[in-house]
PDB file of C-alpha atoms in Angstrom:
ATOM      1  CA  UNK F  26     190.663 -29.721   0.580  1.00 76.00           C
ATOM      2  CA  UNK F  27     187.932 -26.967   0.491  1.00 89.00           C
ATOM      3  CA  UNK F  28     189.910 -24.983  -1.904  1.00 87.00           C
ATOM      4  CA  UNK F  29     190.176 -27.706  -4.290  1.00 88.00           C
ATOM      5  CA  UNK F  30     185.984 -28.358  -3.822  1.00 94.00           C
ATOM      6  CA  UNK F  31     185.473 -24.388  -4.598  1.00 94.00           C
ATOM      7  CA  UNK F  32     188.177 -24.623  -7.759  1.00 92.00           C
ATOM      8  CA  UNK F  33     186.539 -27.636  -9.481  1.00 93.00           C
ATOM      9  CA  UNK F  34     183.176 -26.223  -8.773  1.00 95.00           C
ATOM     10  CA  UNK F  35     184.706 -22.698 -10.140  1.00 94.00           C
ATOM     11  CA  UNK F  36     185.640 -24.228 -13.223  1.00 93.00           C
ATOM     12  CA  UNK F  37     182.768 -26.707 -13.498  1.00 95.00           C
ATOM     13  CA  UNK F  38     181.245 -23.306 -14.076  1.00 94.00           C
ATOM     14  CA  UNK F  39     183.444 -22.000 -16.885  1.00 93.00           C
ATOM     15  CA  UNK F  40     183.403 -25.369 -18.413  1.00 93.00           C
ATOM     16  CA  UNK F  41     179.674 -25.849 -18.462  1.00 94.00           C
ATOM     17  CA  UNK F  42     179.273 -21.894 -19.771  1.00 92.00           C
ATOM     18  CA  UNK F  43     181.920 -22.912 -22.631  1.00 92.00           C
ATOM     19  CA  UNK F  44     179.989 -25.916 -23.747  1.00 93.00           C
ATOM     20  CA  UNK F  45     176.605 -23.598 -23.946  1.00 92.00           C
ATOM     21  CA  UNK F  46     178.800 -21.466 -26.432  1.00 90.00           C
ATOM     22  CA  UNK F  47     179.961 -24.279 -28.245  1.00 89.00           C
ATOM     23  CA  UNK F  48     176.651 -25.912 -28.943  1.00 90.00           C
ATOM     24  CA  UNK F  49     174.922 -22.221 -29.757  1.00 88.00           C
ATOM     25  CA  UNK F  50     178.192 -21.463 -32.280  1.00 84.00           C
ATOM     26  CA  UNK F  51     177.667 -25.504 -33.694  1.00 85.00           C
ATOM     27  CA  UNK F  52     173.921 -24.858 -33.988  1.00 83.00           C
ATOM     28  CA  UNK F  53     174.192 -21.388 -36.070  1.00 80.00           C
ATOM     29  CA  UNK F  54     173.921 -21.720 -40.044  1.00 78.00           C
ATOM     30  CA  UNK F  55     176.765 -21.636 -42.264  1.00 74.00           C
ATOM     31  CA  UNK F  56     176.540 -18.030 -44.730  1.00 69.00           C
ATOM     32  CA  UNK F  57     177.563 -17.811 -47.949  1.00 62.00           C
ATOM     33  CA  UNK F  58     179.931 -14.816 -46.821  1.00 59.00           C
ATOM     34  CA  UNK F  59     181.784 -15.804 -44.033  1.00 57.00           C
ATOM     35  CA  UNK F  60     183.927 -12.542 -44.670  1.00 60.00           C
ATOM     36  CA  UNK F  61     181.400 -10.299 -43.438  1.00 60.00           C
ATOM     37  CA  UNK F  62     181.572  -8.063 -40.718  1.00 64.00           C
ATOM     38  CA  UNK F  63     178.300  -8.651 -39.239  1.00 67.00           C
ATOM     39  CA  UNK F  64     177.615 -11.952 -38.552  1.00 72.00           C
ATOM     40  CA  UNK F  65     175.711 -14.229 -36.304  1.00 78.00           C
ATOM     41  CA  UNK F  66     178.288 -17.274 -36.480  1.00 78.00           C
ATOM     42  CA  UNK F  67     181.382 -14.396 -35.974  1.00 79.00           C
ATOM     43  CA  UNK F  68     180.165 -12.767 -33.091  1.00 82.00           C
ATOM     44  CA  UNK F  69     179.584 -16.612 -31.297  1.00 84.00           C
ATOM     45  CA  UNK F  70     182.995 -17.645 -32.399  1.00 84.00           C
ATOM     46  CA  UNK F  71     184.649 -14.704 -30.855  1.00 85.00           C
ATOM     47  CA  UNK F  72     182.313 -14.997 -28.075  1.00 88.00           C
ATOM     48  CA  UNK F  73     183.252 -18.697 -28.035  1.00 89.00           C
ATOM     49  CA  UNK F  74     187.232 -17.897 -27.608  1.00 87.00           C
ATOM     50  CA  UNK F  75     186.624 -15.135 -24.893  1.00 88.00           C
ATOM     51  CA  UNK F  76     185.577 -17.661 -23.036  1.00 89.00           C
ATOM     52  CA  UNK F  77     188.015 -20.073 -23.957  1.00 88.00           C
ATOM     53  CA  UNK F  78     190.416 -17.685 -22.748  1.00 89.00           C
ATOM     54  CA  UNK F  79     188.523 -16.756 -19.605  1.00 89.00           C
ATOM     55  CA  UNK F  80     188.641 -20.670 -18.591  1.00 91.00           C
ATOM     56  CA  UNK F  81     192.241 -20.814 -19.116  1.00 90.00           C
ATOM     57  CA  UNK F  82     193.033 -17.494 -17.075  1.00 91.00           C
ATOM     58  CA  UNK F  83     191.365 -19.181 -14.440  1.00 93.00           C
ATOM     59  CA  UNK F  84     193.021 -22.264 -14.647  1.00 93.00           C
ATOM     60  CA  UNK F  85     196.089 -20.699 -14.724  1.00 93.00           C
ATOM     61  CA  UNK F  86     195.571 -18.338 -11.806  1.00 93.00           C
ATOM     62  CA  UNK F  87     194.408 -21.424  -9.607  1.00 95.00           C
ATOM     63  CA  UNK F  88     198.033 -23.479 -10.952  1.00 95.00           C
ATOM     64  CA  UNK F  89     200.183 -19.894 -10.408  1.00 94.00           C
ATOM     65  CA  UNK F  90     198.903 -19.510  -6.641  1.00 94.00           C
ATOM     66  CA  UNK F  91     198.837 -23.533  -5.913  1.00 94.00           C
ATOM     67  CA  UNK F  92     203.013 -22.502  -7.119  1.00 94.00           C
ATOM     68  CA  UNK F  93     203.527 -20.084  -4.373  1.00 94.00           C
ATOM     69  CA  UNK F  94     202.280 -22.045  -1.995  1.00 92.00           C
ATOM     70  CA  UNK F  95     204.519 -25.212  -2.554  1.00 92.00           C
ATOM     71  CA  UNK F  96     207.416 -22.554  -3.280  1.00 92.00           C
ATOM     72  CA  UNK F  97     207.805 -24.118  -6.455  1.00 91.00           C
ATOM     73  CA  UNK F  98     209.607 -21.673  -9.794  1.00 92.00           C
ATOM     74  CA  UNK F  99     207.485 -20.240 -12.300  1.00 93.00           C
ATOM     75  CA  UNK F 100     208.113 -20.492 -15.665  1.00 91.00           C
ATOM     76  CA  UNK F 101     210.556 -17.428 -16.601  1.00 89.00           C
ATOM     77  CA  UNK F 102     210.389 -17.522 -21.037  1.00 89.00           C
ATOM     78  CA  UNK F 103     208.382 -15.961 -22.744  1.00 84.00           C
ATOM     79  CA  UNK F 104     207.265 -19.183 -24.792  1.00 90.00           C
ATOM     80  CA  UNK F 105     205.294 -20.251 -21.567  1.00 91.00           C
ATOM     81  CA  UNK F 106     203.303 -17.161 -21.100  1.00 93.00           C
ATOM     82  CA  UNK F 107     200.283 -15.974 -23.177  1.00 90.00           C
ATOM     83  CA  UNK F 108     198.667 -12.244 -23.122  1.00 87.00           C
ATOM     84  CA  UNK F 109     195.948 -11.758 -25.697  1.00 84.00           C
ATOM     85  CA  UNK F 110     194.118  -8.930 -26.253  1.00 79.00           C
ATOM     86  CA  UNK F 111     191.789  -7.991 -23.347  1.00 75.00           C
ATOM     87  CA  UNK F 112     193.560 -10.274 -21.153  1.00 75.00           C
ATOM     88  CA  UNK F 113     194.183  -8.902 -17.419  1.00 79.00           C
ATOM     89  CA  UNK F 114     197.386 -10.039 -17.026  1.00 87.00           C
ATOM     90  CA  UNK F 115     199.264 -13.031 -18.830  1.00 90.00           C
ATOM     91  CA  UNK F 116     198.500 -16.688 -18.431  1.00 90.00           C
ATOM     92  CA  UNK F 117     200.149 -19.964 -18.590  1.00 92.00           C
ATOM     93  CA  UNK F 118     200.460 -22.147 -22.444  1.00 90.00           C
ATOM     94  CA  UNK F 119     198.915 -25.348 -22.306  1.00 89.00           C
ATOM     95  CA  UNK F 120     202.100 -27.332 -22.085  1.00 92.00           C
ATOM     96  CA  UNK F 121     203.666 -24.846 -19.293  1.00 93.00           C
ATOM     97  CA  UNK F 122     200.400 -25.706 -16.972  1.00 93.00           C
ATOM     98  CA  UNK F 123     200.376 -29.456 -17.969  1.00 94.00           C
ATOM     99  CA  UNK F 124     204.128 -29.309 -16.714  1.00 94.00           C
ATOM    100  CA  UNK F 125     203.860 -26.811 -13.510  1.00 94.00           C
ATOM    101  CA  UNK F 126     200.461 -28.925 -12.605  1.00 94.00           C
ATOM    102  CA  UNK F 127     202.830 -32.147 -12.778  1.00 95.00           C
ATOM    103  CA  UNK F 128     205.428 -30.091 -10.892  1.00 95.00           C
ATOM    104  CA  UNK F 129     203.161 -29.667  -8.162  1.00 95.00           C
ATOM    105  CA  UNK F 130     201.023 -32.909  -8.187  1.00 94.00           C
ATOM    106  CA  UNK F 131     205.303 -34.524  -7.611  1.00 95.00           C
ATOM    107  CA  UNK F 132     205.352 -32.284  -4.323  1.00 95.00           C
ATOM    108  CA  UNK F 133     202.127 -32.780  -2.848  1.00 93.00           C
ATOM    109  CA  UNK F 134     202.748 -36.387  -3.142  1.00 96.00           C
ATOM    110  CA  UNK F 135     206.136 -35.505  -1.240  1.00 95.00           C
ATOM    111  CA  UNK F 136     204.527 -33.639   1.523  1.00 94.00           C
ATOM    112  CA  UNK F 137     202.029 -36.156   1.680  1.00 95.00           C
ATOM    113  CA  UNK F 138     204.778 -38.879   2.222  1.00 96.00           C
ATOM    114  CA  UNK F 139     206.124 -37.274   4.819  1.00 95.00           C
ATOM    115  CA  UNK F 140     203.317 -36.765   6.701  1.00 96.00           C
ATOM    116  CA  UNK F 141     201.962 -40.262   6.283  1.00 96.00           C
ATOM    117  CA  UNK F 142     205.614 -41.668   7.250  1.00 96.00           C
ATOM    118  CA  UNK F 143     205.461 -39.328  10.395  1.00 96.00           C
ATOM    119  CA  UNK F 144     201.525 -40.654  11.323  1.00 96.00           C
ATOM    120  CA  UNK F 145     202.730 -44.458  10.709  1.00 97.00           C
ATOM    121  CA  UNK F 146     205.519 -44.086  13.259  1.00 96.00           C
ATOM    122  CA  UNK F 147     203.333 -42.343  15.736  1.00 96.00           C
ATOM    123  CA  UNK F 148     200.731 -45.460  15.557  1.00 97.00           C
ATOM    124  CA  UNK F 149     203.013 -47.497  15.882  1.00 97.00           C
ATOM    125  CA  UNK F 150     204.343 -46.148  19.302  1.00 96.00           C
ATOM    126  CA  UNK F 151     200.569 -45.907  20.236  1.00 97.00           C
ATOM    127  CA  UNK F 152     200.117 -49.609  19.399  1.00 96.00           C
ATOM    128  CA  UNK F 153     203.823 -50.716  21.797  1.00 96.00           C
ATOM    129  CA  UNK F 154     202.581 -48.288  24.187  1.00 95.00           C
ATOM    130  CA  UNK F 155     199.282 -50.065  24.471  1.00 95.00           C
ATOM    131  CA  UNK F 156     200.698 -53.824  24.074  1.00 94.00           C
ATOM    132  CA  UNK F 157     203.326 -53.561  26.949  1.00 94.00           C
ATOM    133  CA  UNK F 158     201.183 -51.690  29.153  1.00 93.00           C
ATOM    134  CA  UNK F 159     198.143 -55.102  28.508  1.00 92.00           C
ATOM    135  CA  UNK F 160     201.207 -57.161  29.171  1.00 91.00           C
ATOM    136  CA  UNK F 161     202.853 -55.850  32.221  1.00 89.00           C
ATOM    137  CA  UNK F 162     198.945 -55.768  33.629  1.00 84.00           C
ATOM    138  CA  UNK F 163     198.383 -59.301  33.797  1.00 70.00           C
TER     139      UNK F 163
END
């Protein structure tokens, strides 16, 4: 529960970092030359997908060890990995993390199941325990 607190948090970060970019790259005027090699608007745009890329790592890194712990398979082709330049190491596509995140969400809801089957049951004991114990008292 604390761990998915600090990763929200953790990415409200990123996210609210990428806007700022965004809005700075938006609010920059449009040059004539847009081919140059010096230039306000193409330094925030590369800025801009650094930190696109940055968010995504993240993202991906939080998905990758949420994996491990649910011992659930990582995607093995190469399709569902991306390493771009200046990347540590390589991070999830889009479409593998929608479908590893779904993956996951399926067996936490599992786990949870069990566990909330397994609580019922013990309640309910509690509850016979405690009505033929107020009956045999009378």
């Amino acid at each position: 529960m604390l761990e998915e607190i600090r990763y929200r948090w953790e990415l409200r970060k990123y996210l609210k970092a990428q806007r700022a970019l965004y809005r700075a790259y938006e609010d920059l005027p449009l040059e004539e030359d847009e081919n140059a090699d010096v230039s306000p608007r193409r330094g925030a745009r590369f800025e801009l997908a650094y930190q696109t890329e940055a968010t995504d790592y993240f993202r991906s890194k939080y998905l990758i060890e949420k994996a491990y712990r649910y011992h659930m398979p990582l995607p093995k082709d190469g399709e569902s990995w991306i390493q771009p330049r200046g990347a540590p190491e390589p991070f999830l596509t889009t479409e593998a993390a929608q479908k590893l995140r779904a993956d996951i969400r399926a067996e936490q809801k599992a786990e949870w199941d069990y566990w909330a089957n397994r609580l019922t049951l013990v309640l309910a004991l509690i509850g016979s325990i405690f009505g033929v114990l107020a009956y045999f008292k009378k």
